């Protein structure tokens, strides 16, 4: 929607894809990116990030990590630092995903992770969303409170905010009404403008599928898709359905 913001299309592969299917999906993305001026971005499983970067080399496709440590370096067994993620050539890191909220992480933790990401030169995609459908969708004060904390708590503005209502995400998620998402996104974008965050990209995620992608895409700067974009045919279909926006 933003005249001066790039259009976006991304996918979080969660822990759902093996090495081969991850690389096949990225091959399809590279192919699609040649005839599409959107910024494509993918968050593969951490163990595939380095290979994914190599796989898309020479294309405009961005690779990122699904999370990073709150620590810069040190004795933190099992964790991966933002510097290590940047060191293998990834360009972005996601924080705040609902599945990390379910794993016990909080906004304070996400702000720490995001700060480490920015210090390492990564662009940050920050997810935010309400736990239950809002009684008054036009009142986005809950989302804006988080956006305000994000703006205040980070050295730089995030690259992208992903509005992902928690109740709409994944297998058990409810498919949202277009009207609801439209109202929420409009209220959120208006608030972002008031906060001076006009340049921050805004994408929608949560039960995006071929049946709702065409209607959802024009409501913001693009879509952040899970299940429906996890195989090359699915990705191509979402891409085709959202490539040209109706005026
Ligand atoms: P979904 O996942 O499209 O499968 O609902 C979205 C997400 O978790 O980002």
Coordinates of N, CA and C and ligand atoms in Angstrom, one line a residue:
X1 N 0.8 -1.2 0.0 CA 0.0 0.0 0.0 C 0.9 1.3 0.0
X2 N 2.0 1.2 0.7 CA 2.8 2.4 0.9 C 3.5 2.7 -0.5
X3 N 3.3 3.9 -0.9 CA 3.9 4.3 -2.2 C 5.4 4.1 -2.2
X4 N 6.0 4.4 -1.1 CA 7.5 4.4 -1.1 C 8.0 3.2 -0.3
X5 N 7.2 2.3 0.1 CA 7.7 1.1 0.8 C 7.6 -0.1 -0.2
X6 N 8.7 -1.0 -0.2 CA 8.6 -2.1 -1.1 C 7.5 -3.1 -0.8
X7 N 7.0 -3.7 -1.8 CA 6.1 -4.8 -1.6 C 6.9 -6.1 -1.1
X8 N 6.3 -6.9 -0.3 CA 7.0 -8.0 0.4 C 6.2 -9.3 0.2
X9 N 6.9 -10.4 0.3 CA 6.3 -11.7 0.4 C 7.3 -12.6 1.0
X10 N 6.8 -13.2 2.2 CA 7.8 -14.0 2.9 C 7.1 -15.3 3.5
X11 N 8.0 -16.2 3.9 CA 7.5 -17.4 4.6 C 8.4 -17.8 5.7
X12 N 7.8 -18.2 6.8 CA 8.5 -18.8 8.0 C 8.3 -20.3 7.8
X13 N 9.4 -21.0 7.7 CA 9.4 -22.5 7.5 C 9.3 -23.3 8.8
X14 N 9.4 -22.6 9.9 CA 9.3 -23.2 11.2 C 10.2 -24.4 11.3
X15 N 9.7 -25.6 11.8 CA 10.6 -26.8 11.9 C 10.0 -27.8 10.9
X16 N 9.3 -27.3 9.9 CA 8.5 -28.1 9.1 C 9.1 -28.7 7.8
X17 N 10.2 -28.2 7.4 CA 10.8 -28.6 6.1 C 12.2 -29.3 6.4
X18 N 12.5 -30.3 5.6 CA 13.8 -30.9 5.7 C 14.7 -30.1 4.7
X19 N 16.0 -30.6 4.7 CA 17.0 -29.9 3.9 C 16.6 -29.8 2.4
X20 N 16.2 -31.0 1.8 CA 15.9 -31.0 0.4 C 14.7 -30.1 0.0
X21 N 13.6 -30.2 0.8 CA 12.5 -29.5 0.5 C 12.7 -28.0 0.7
X22 N 13.5 -27.6 1.7 CA 13.8 -26.2 1.9 C 14.6 -25.7 0.6
X23 N 15.5 -26.4 0.1 CA 16.3 -25.9 -1.0 C 15.4 -25.9 -2.3
X24 N 14.5 -26.8 -2.4 CA 13.6 -26.8 -3.6 C 12.7 -25.6 -3.5
X25 N 12.2 -25.3 -2.3 CA 11.4 -24.1 -2.2 C 12.2 -22.8 -2.5
X26 N 13.4 -22.8 -2.1 CA 14.2 -21.6 -2.4 C 14.5 -21.5 -3.9
X27 N 14.7 -22.6 -4.5 CA 14.9 -22.6 -6.0 C 13.7 -22.0 -6.7
X28 N 12.5 -22.4 -6.2 CA 11.3 -21.8 -6.8 C 11.2 -20.3 -6.5
X29 N 11.6 -19.9 -5.3 CA 11.6 -18.5 -5.0 C 12.5 -17.7 -5.8
X30 N 13.7 -18.2 -6.0 CA 14.7 -17.5 -6.9 C 14.1 -17.3 -8.3
X31 N 13.5 -18.4 -8.8 CA 12.9 -18.3 -10.1 C 11.8 -17.3 -10.2
X32 N 10.9 -17.3 -9.2 CA 9.8 -16.3 -9.1 C 10.4 -14.9 -9.0
X33 N 11.4 -14.7 -8.3 CA 12.0 -13.4 -8.0 C 12.5 -12.7 -9.3
X34 N 12.8 -13.5 -10.3 CA 13.3 -12.9 -11.6 C 12.2 -12.1 -12.3
X35 N 11.0 -12.5 -12.1 CA 9.9 -11.8 -12.8 C 8.9 -11.1 -11.9
X36 N 9.4 -10.7 -10.7 CA 8.5 -10.2 -9.7 C 9.3 -9.2 -8.9
X37 N 8.9 -7.9 -8.8 CA 9.7 -7.0 -8.1 C 9.5 -6.9 -6.6
X38 N 8.8 -7.8 -6.1 CA 8.6 -7.9 -4.6 C 9.9 -8.3 -3.9
X39 N 10.0 -8.0 -2.7 CA 11.1 -8.5 -1.9 C 10.7 -9.8 -1.2
X40 N 11.3 -10.9 -1.7 CA 11.0 -12.2 -1.1 C 11.9 -12.5 0.1
X41 N 11.4 -13.0 1.2 CA 12.2 -13.4 2.3 C 11.8 -14.7 3.0
X42 N 12.7 -15.4 3.4 CA 12.4 -16.8 4.0 C 13.2 -17.0 5.2
X43 N 12.6 -17.7 6.2 CA 13.2 -18.0 7.4 C 13.3 -19.5 7.5
X44 N 14.3 -20.2 7.0 CA 14.4 -21.6 7.1 C 14.8 -22.0 8.6
X45 N 14.8 -23.3 8.8 CA 15.3 -23.8 10.1 C 16.7 -23.4 10.2
X46 N 17.2 -23.1 11.5 CA 18.5 -22.6 11.7 C 19.6 -23.4 11.1
X47 N 19.5 -24.7 11.1 CA 20.6 -25.5 10.6 C 20.7 -25.4 9.0
X48 N 19.7 -24.8 8.4 CA 19.8 -24.7 6.9 C 20.1 -23.3 6.5
X49 N 20.2 -22.4 7.4 CA 20.4 -20.9 7.1 C 21.6 -20.7 6.2
X50 N 22.7 -21.3 6.6 CA 24.0 -21.0 5.9 C 23.9 -21.6 4.4
X51 N 23.3 -22.8 4.3 CA 23.2 -23.3 2.9 C 22.1 -22.6 2.1
X52 N 21.1 -22.1 2.8 CA 20.1 -21.3 2.1 C 20.6 -20.0 1.5
X53 N 21.5 -19.4 2.3 CA 22.2 -18.2 1.8 C 22.9 -18.5 0.5
X54 N 23.7 -19.6 0.5 CA 24.4 -19.9 -0.7 C 23.5 -20.2 -1.9
X55 N 22.4 -20.9 -1.5 CA 21.4 -21.3 -2.5 C 20.8 -20.2 -3.3
X56 N 20.5 -19.1 -2.6 CA 19.9 -17.9 -3.2 C 20.9 -16.9 -3.7
X57 N 22.2 -17.2 -3.6 CA 23.2 -16.2 -3.9 C 23.0 -15.7 -5.3
X58 N 23.2 -14.4 -5.5 CA 23.0 -13.7 -6.8 C 21.6 -13.3 -7.1
X59 N 20.6 -13.7 -6.2 CA 19.2 -13.3 -6.4 C 18.9 -12.2 -5.4
X60 N 17.7 -11.7 -5.5 CA 17.3 -10.7 -4.5 C 16.6 -11.3 -3.3
X61 N 16.5 -12.6 -3.2 CA 15.8 -13.3 -2.1 C 16.6 -13.1 -0.8
X62 N 15.9 -12.7 0.2 CA 16.6 -12.6 1.6 C 16.4 -13.8 2.4
X63 N 17.4 -14.2 3.1 CA 17.3 -15.3 4.1 C 17.5 -14.8 5.5
X64 N 16.7 -15.3 6.4 CA 16.9 -14.9 7.8 C 16.7 -16.1 8.7
X65 N 17.0 -15.8 10.0 CA 16.9 -16.8 11.0 C 15.6 -16.6 11.8
X66 N 15.0 -17.7 12.3 CA 13.7 -17.6 13.0 C 13.8 -17.0 14.4
X67 N 15.0 -16.9 14.9 CA 15.2 -16.3 16.2 C 16.7 -16.1 16.4
X68 N 17.1 -15.5 17.5 CA 18.5 -15.5 17.8 C 18.6 -15.3 19.4
X69 N 19.8 -15.5 19.9 CA 20.1 -15.4 21.3 C 20.0 -13.9 21.8
X70 N 19.6 -13.7 23.0 CA 19.7 -12.4 23.6 C 21.1 -12.0 24.0
X71 N 22.0 -13.0 23.9 CA 23.4 -12.7 24.3 C 24.3 -12.5 23.0
X72 N 25.3 -11.7 23.2 CA 26.2 -11.4 22.0 C 27.1 -12.6 21.8
X73 N 27.6 -13.2 22.8 CA 28.6 -14.3 22.7 C 28.7 -14.9 24.1
X74 N 29.3 -16.1 24.2 CA 29.6 -16.7 25.5 C 29.1 -18.1 25.7
X75 N 29.1 -18.5 26.9 CA 28.8 -19.9 27.3 C 27.3 -20.1 27.4
X76 N 26.6 -20.2 26.2 CA 25.2 -20.4 26.2 C 24.9 -21.6 25.3
X77 N 25.0 -22.8 25.8 CA 24.9 -24.0 25.0 C 23.6 -24.1 24.3
X78 N 23.7 -24.3 23.0 CA 22.5 -24.5 22.2 C 22.0 -23.3 21.5
X79 N 22.5 -22.1 22.0 CA 22.0 -20.9 21.4 C 22.8 -20.4 20.2
X80 N 22.2 -19.6 19.4 CA 22.9 -19.1 18.2 C 22.8 -17.6 18.2
X81 N 24.0 -16.9 18.1 CA 24.0 -15.5 18.2 C 23.7 -14.8 16.9
X82 N 23.3 -13.5 17.0 CA 23.0 -12.7 15.8 C 24.2 -12.6 15.0
X83 N 25.4 -12.4 15.7 CA 26.6 -12.3 14.9 C 26.9 -13.6 14.1
X84 N 26.7 -14.7 14.7 CA 26.9 -16.0 13.9 C 25.9 -16.1 12.7
X85 N 24.7 -15.6 12.9 CA 23.7 -15.6 11.8 C 24.2 -14.7 10.7
X86 N 24.6 -13.5 11.1 CA 25.1 -12.6 10.1 C 26.4 -13.1 9.4
X87 N 27.2 -13.8 10.2 CA 28.5 -14.3 9.7 C 28.3 -15.3 8.5
X88 N 27.2 -16.0 8.5 CA 27.0 -17.0 7.4 C 26.2 -16.3 6.3
X89 N 26.0 -15.0 6.4 CA 25.4 -14.2 5.2 C 23.9 -14.0 5.3
X90 N 23.3 -14.4 6.4 CA 21.8 -14.1 6.5 C 21.7 -12.6 6.7
X91 N 20.6 -12.0 6.3 CA 20.4 -10.6 6.3 C 19.3 -10.1 7.3
X92 N 18.5 -11.1 7.8 CA 17.5 -10.7 8.7 C 17.2 -11.7 9.8
X93 N 16.6 -11.2 10.8 CA 16.2 -12.2 11.9 C 14.8 -11.8 12.3
X94 N 14.0 -12.9 12.6 CA 12.6 -12.7 13.1 C 12.6 -12.8 14.6
X95 N 11.8 -11.9 15.2 CA 11.6 -12.1 16.7 C 10.1 -11.9 16.9
X96 N 9.7 -12.4 18.0 CA 8.3 -12.2 18.5 C 7.3 -13.1 18.0
X97 N 7.7 -14.1 17.2 CA 6.6 -15.0 16.7 C 5.8 -15.7 17.8
X98 N 4.6 -15.9 17.6 CA 3.6 -16.5 18.6 C 4.2 -17.8 19.1
X99 N 4.8 -18.6 18.2 CA 5.3 -19.9 18.7 C 6.5 -19.7 19.7
X100 N 7.2 -18.5 19.6 CA 8.2 -18.2 20.7 C 7.5 -17.7 21.9
X101 N 6.4 -17.0 21.8 CA 5.6 -16.6 22.9 C 5.1 -17.8 23.7
X102 N 4.6 -18.8 22.9 CA 4.2 -20.0 23.6 C 5.3 -20.8 24.3
X103 N 6.5 -20.5 23.7 CA 7.7 -21.2 24.4 C 8.2 -20.4 25.6
X104 N 7.5 -19.3 25.9 CA 7.8 -18.6 27.2 C 8.5 -17.3 27.0
X105 N 8.8 -16.9 25.8 CA 9.6 -15.6 25.6 C 8.6 -14.4 25.6
X106 N 9.1 -13.3 26.1 CA 8.3 -12.1 26.3 C 8.8 -11.0 25.5
X107 N 8.0 -9.9 25.5 CA 8.4 -8.7 24.7 C 9.8 -8.2 25.1
X108 N 10.1 -8.3 26.4 CA 11.5 -7.9 26.8 C 12.5 -8.8 26.2
X109 N 12.3 -10.1 26.1 CA 13.2 -11.0 25.5 C 13.4 -10.6 24.0
X110 N 12.2 -10.4 23.3 CA 12.3 -10.1 21.9 C 13.0 -8.8 21.6
X111 N 12.9 -7.9 22.5 CA 13.6 -6.6 22.3 C 15.1 -6.8 22.4
X112 N 15.5 -7.7 23.4 CA 16.9 -8.0 23.5 C 17.4 -8.7 22.3
X113 N 16.7 -9.7 21.8 CA 17.1 -10.4 20.6 C 17.2 -9.4 19.4
X114 N 16.2 -8.6 19.3 CA 16.2 -7.6 18.2 C 17.3 -6.7 18.2
X115 N 17.7 -6.2 19.4 CA 18.8 -5.3 19.6 C 20.1 -6.0 19.2
X116 N 20.3 -7.3 19.6 CA 21.5 -8.0 19.2 C 21.5 -8.2 17.7
X117 N 20.3 -8.4 17.1 CA 20.2 -8.5 15.6 C 20.7 -7.3 14.9
X118 N 20.2 -6.1 15.4 CA 20.6 -4.9 14.8 C 22.0 -4.5 15.0
X119 N 22.5 -4.9 16.2 CA 24.0 -4.6 16.4 C 24.8 -5.5 15.4
X120 N 24.3 -6.6 15.1 CA 25.1 -7.5 14.2 C 24.8 -7.1 12.7
X121 N 24.0 -6.1 12.5 CA 23.8 -5.7 11.1 C 22.6 -6.4 10.4
X122 N 21.8 -7.1 11.2 CA 20.6 -7.8 10.6 C 19.4 -6.8 10.6
X123 N 18.6 -7.0 9.6 CA 17.3 -6.3 9.6 C 16.3 -7.1 10.5
X124 N 15.5 -6.5 11.2 CA 14.6 -7.2 12.2 C 13.2 -7.2 11.7
X125 N 12.6 -8.4 11.6 CA 11.2 -8.6 11.4 C 10.6 -8.9 12.7
X126 N 9.7 -8.0 13.2 CA 9.1 -8.1 14.5 C 7.7 -8.5 14.4
X127 N 7.3 -9.6 15.0 CA 5.9 -10.1 14.9 C 5.1 -9.5 16.1
X128 N 3.9 -9.1 15.9 CA 3.0 -8.7 17.0 C 1.6 -9.1 16.6
X129 N 0.8 -9.4 17.7 CA -0.6 -9.8 17.4 C -1.3 -10.1 18.7
X130 N -2.6 -10.0 18.7 CA -3.4 -10.1 19.9 C -3.7 -11.6 20.1
X131 N -3.9 -12.0 21.4 CA -4.1 -13.4 21.7 C -5.6 -13.9 21.4
X132 N -6.5 -12.9 21.4 CA -7.9 -13.2 21.1 C -8.4 -12.2 20.1
X133 N -9.4 -12.5 19.3 CA -10.0 -11.4 18.4 C -10.4 -10.2 19.3
X134 N -10.0 -9.0 18.8 CA -10.3 -7.8 19.5 C -11.8 -7.5 19.4
X135 N -12.4 -7.1 20.5 CA -13.8 -6.8 20.5 C -14.1 -5.6 19.6
X136 N -13.2 -4.6 19.6 CA -13.4 -3.5 18.6 C -12.1 -3.5 17.8
X137 N -12.2 -4.1 16.6 CA -11.0 -4.2 15.7 C -10.4 -2.8 15.4
X138 N -11.2 -1.8 15.4 CA -10.7 -0.4 15.0 C -9.8 0.1 16.1
X139 N -9.9 -0.4 17.3 CA -9.0 0.1 18.4 C -7.8 -0.8 18.4
X140 N -6.7 -0.3 17.9 CA -5.4 -1.0 17.8 C -4.5 -0.6 18.9
X141 N -5.0 -0.1 20.0 CA -4.1 0.4 21.0 C -3.2 -0.7 21.6
X142 N -3.7 -1.9 21.6 CA -2.9 -3.0 22.1 C -1.7 -3.2 21.2
X143 N -1.9 -3.3 19.9 CA -0.8 -3.5 19.0 C 0.1 -2.3 19.0
X144 N -0.5 -1.1 19.1 CA 0.4 0.1 19.1 C 1.2 0.3 20.4
X145 N 0.7 -0.2 21.5 CA 1.5 -0.2 22.7 C 2.8 -1.0 22.5
X146 N 2.7 -2.2 21.8 CA 3.8 -3.0 21.5 C 4.7 -2.3 20.5
X147 N 4.1 -1.7 19.5 CA 4.9 -1.0 18.4 C 5.7 0.1 19.1
X148 N 5.1 0.8 20.0 CA 5.7 1.9 20.7 C 6.9 1.4 21.5
X149 N 6.7 0.3 22.2 CA 7.8 -0.3 23.0 C 9.0 -0.8 22.0
X150 N 8.6 -1.3 20.9 CA 9.6 -1.7 19.9 C 10.4 -0.5 19.4
X151 N 9.7 0.5 19.1 CA 10.4 1.7 18.5 C 11.3 2.3 19.6
X152 N 10.8 2.3 20.8 CA 11.6 3.0 21.9 C 12.8 2.1 22.3
X153 N 12.6 0.8 22.2 CA 13.6 -0.2 22.8 C 14.7 -0.6 21.8
X154 N 14.6 -0.2 20.6 CA 15.6 -0.6 19.6 C 16.5 0.5 19.1
X155 N 17.7 0.2 18.8 CA 18.6 1.2 18.3 C 18.1 1.9 17.0
X156 N 17.5 1.0 16.1 CA 16.9 1.5 14.9 C 15.5 1.0 14.7
X157 N 14.8 1.6 13.8 CA 13.4 1.1 13.6 C 13.5 -0.3 13.0
X158 N 12.5 -1.2 13.3 CA 12.6 -2.5 12.7 C 12.4 -2.4 11.1
X159 N 12.8 -3.4 10.5 CA 12.6 -3.4 9.0 C 11.1 -3.6 8.7
X160 N 10.6 -4.6 9.3 CA 9.2 -5.0 9.0 C 8.5 -5.4 10.3
X161 N 7.2 -5.0 10.4 CA 6.3 -5.5 11.5 C 5.4 -6.5 10.8
X162 N 5.3 -7.7 11.5 CA 4.3 -8.7 10.9 C 3.2 -8.7 11.9
X163 N 2.0 -8.3 11.4 CA 0.8 -8.4 12.2 C 0.3 -9.8 12.1
X164 N 0.4 -10.6 13.1 CA -0.1 -12.0 13.1 C -0.9 -12.3 14.3
X165 N -2.3 -12.2 14.2 CA -3.1 -12.5 15.3 C -2.8 -13.9 15.8
X166 N -2.6 -14.0 17.1 CA -2.2 -15.3 17.6 C -3.2 -16.4 17.3
X167 N -4.5 -16.0 17.4 CA -5.6 -16.9 17.2 C -5.7 -17.4 15.7
X168 N -5.0 -16.8 14.8 CA -5.1 -17.1 13.4 C -4.0 -18.0 12.9
X169 N -3.0 -18.2 13.8 CA -1.8 -18.9 13.3 C -1.8 -20.4 13.4
X170 N -1.3 -21.0 12.3 CA -1.0 -22.4 12.3 C -2.2 -23.3 12.2
X171 N -1.9 -24.7 12.4 CA -3.0 -25.7 12.3 C -4.3 -25.4 13.0
X172 N -4.1 -25.1 14.3 CA -5.3 -24.9 15.1 C -5.9 -23.5 14.9
X173 N -5.3 -22.7 14.1 CA -5.7 -21.3 13.9 C -7.0 -21.1 13.2
X174 N -7.7 -20.0 13.5 CA -9.0 -19.7 12.9 C -8.7 -18.8 11.7
X175 N -9.3 -19.1 10.6 CA -9.2 -18.2 9.4 C -9.8 -16.9 9.7
X176 N -9.1 -15.7 9.5 CA -9.7 -14.5 9.9 C -10.7 -13.9 8.8
X177 N -11.6 -13.1 9.3 CA -12.4 -12.4 8.3 C -11.6 -11.2 7.7
X178 N -11.8 -11.0 6.4 CA -11.0 -10.0 5.7 C -11.3 -8.6 6.3
X179 N -12.5 -8.4 6.6 CA -13.0 -7.1 7.2 C -12.2 -6.8 8.5
X180 N -12.1 -7.9 9.3 CA -11.4 -7.7 10.6 C -10.0 -7.3 10.4
X181 N -9.3 -8.1 9.5 CA -7.9 -7.8 9.3 C -7.7 -6.4 8.7
X182 N -8.6 -6.1 7.7 CA -8.5 -4.8 7.1 C -8.6 -3.6 8.1
X183 N -9.5 -3.8 9.0 CA -9.7 -2.7 10.1 C -8.5 -2.6 11.0
X184 N -8.0 -3.8 11.4 CA -6.9 -3.8 12.3 C -5.6 -3.2 11.6
X185 N -5.4 -3.6 10.4 CA -4.2 -3.1 9.7 C -4.3 -1.6 9.4
X186 N -5.5 -1.1 9.1 CA -5.6 0.3 8.8 C -5.4 1.1 10.1
X187 N -5.9 0.6 11.3 CA -5.7 1.3 12.5 C -4.2 1.2 12.9
X188 N -3.6 0.0 12.7 CA -2.2 -0.1 13.0 C -1.3 0.8 12.2
X189 N -1.6 0.9 10.9 CA -0.8 1.7 10.0 C -0.9 3.2 10.4
X190 N -2.1 3.6 10.7 CA -2.4 5.0 11.1 C -1.5 5.3 12.3
X191 N -1.6 4.4 13.3 CA -0.8 4.6 14.5 C 0.7 4.6 14.3
X192 N 1.2 3.8 13.3 CA 2.6 3.7 13.0 C 3.0 5.1 12.4
X193 N 2.2 5.6 11.6 CA 2.5 7.0 11.0 C 2.6 8.0 12.1
X194 N 1.7 8.0 13.1 CA 1.8 8.9 14.2 C 3.1 8.7 15.0
X195 N 3.6 7.5 15.1 CA 4.8 7.2 15.8 C 6.1 7.5 15.0
X196 N 5.9 8.0 13.8 CA 7.0 8.2 12.9 C 7.6 7.0 12.3
X197 N 6.8 5.9 12.2 CA 7.3 4.7 11.7 C 6.7 4.4 10.3
X198 N 6.5 5.5 9.5 CA 5.9 5.3 8.2 C 6.7 4.4 7.3
X199 N 8.0 4.4 7.4 CA 8.9 3.7 6.5 C 8.9 2.2 6.9
X200 N 8.4 1.8 8.0 CA 8.5 0.4 8.4 C 7.5 -0.4 7.7
X201 N 7.9 -1.5 7.1 CA 7.0 -2.4 6.3 C 6.0 -3.0 7.3
X202 N 4.8 -3.3 6.7 CA 3.8 -4.0 7.5 C 3.3 -5.2 6.7
X203 N 3.4 -6.4 7.2 CA 2.9 -7.5 6.5 C 1.8 -8.2 7.4
X204 N 1.0 -9.0 6.7 CA 0.0 -9.8 7.5 C 0.3 -11.3 7.4
X205 N 0.2 -12.0 8.5 CA 0.4 -13.4 8.5 C -0.7 -14.1 9.5
X206 N -1.0 -15.3 9.1 CA -1.9 -16.1 9.9 C -3.0 -16.7 9.1
X207 N -2.9 -18.0 8.8 CA -3.9 -18.7 7.9 C -4.1 -18.0 6.6
X208 N -3.0 -17.5 6.0 CA -3.1 -17.0 4.6 C -3.2 -18.3 3.7
X209 N -4.1 -18.2 2.7 CA -4.2 -19.4 1.8 C -4.7 -18.9 0.4
X210 N -4.7 -19.7 -0.6 CA -5.1 -19.3 -1.9 C -6.5 -18.6 -1.9
X211 N -7.4 -19.0 -0.9 CA -8.7 -18.4 -0.9 C -8.8 -17.0 -0.4
X212 N -7.8 -16.6 0.4 CA -7.9 -15.2 1.0 C -6.7 -14.3 0.6
X213 N -5.7 -14.9 0.0 CA -4.5 -14.1 -0.3 C -4.7 -12.9 -1.1
X214 N -5.5 -13.0 -2.2 CA -5.7 -11.9 -3.1 C -6.4 -10.7 -2.3
X215 N -7.3 -11.0 -1.4 CA -8.0 -9.9 -0.7 C -7.1 -9.4 0.4
X216 N -6.3 -10.2 1.0 CA -5.4 -9.7 2.2 C -4.2 -8.9 1.7
X217 N -3.6 -9.3 0.6 CA -2.4 -8.7 0.2 C -2.4 -7.2 0.1
X218 N -3.5 -6.6 -0.6 CA -3.5 -5.2 -0.7 C -3.7 -4.4 0.5
X219 N -4.0 -5.1 1.6 CA -4.3 -4.3 2.9 C -3.1 -3.8 3.6
X220 N -1.9 -4.3 3.1 CA -0.7 -3.9 3.8 C 0.4 -4.0 2.7
X221 N 1.7 -4.2 3.2 CA 2.8 -4.2 2.2 C 3.1 -5.6 1.7
X222 N 2.3 -6.6 2.2 CA 2.5 -8.0 1.7 C 2.1 -9.0 2.7
X223 N 2.4 -10.3 2.3 CA 1.9 -11.4 3.2 C 3.1 -12.1 3.7
X224 N 2.9 -12.7 4.9 CA 3.8 -13.5 5.6 C 3.2 -14.9 5.8
X225 N 3.6 -15.9 5.0 CA 2.8 -17.1 4.9 C 3.5 -18.3 5.5
X226 N 2.7 -19.1 6.1 CA 3.2 -20.4 6.7 C 2.9 -21.5 5.7
X227 N 2.0 -22.4 6.2 CA 1.7 -23.6 5.5 C 1.5 -23.5 4.0
X228 N 0.7 -22.5 3.6 CA 0.4 -22.4 2.2 C 1.5 -22.2 1.2
X229 N 2.7 -21.8 1.8 CA 3.8 -21.5 0.9 C 5.0 -22.4 1.2
X230 N 4.7 -23.5 1.8 CA 5.8 -24.4 2.2 C 6.3 -25.4 1.1
X231 N 5.6 -25.4 0.0 CA 6.1 -26.2 -1.2 C 6.0 -25.3 -2.4
X232 N 6.9 -25.7 -3.4 CA 7.0 -24.8 -4.6 C 5.6 -24.5 -5.3
X233 N 4.8 -25.4 -5.4 CA 3.5 -25.2 -6.1 C 2.7 -24.2 -5.2
X234 N 2.6 -24.4 -3.9 CA 1.9 -23.5 -3.1 C 2.5 -22.1 -3.1
X235 N 3.8 -21.9 -3.1 CA 4.4 -20.6 -3.2 C 4.1 -19.9 -4.5
X236 N 4.2 -20.7 -5.6 CA 3.9 -20.1 -6.9 C 2.4 -19.7 -7.0
X237 N 1.5 -20.4 -6.4 CA 0.1 -20.1 -6.4 C -0.2 -18.8 -5.6
X238 N 0.4 -18.7 -4.4 CA 0.2 -17.5 -3.6 C 0.8 -16.3 -4.4
X239 N 1.9 -16.5 -5.0 CA 2.6 -15.5 -5.7 C 1.8 -15.0 -6.9
X240 N 1.2 -15.9 -7.6 CA 0.4 -15.6 -8.8 C -0.9 -14.8 -8.4
X241 N -1.5 -15.3 -7.3 CA -2.7 -14.7 -6.8 C -2.5 -13.3 -6.3
X242 N -1.3 -12.9 -5.9 CA -1.1 -11.6 -5.3 C -0.2 -10.7 -6.2
X243 N 0.2 -11.2 -7.3 CA 1.2 -10.5 -8.1 C 0.8 -9.1 -8.5
X244 N -0.4 -9.1 -9.1 CA -1.0 -7.8 -9.5 C -2.1 -7.4 -8.6
X245 N -2.0 -6.3 -8.1 CA -3.1 -5.8 -7.2 C -4.1 -5.0 -8.0
X246 N -5.4 -5.3 -7.6 CA -6.4 -4.5 -8.2 C -6.3 -3.1 -7.7
X247 N -6.5 -2.1 -8.6 CA -6.5 -0.7 -8.1 C -7.8 -0.4 -7.4
Ligands
LIG1 P1 0.2 -20.1 8.9 O1 1.5 -19.6 9.7 O2 0.2 -19.4 7.6 O3 0.5 -21.6 8.7 O4 -1.0 -19.9 9.7 C1 1.8 -18.2 9.8 C2 2.9 -18.0 10.7 O5 3.1 -18.7 11.7 O6 3.7 -17.0 10.5

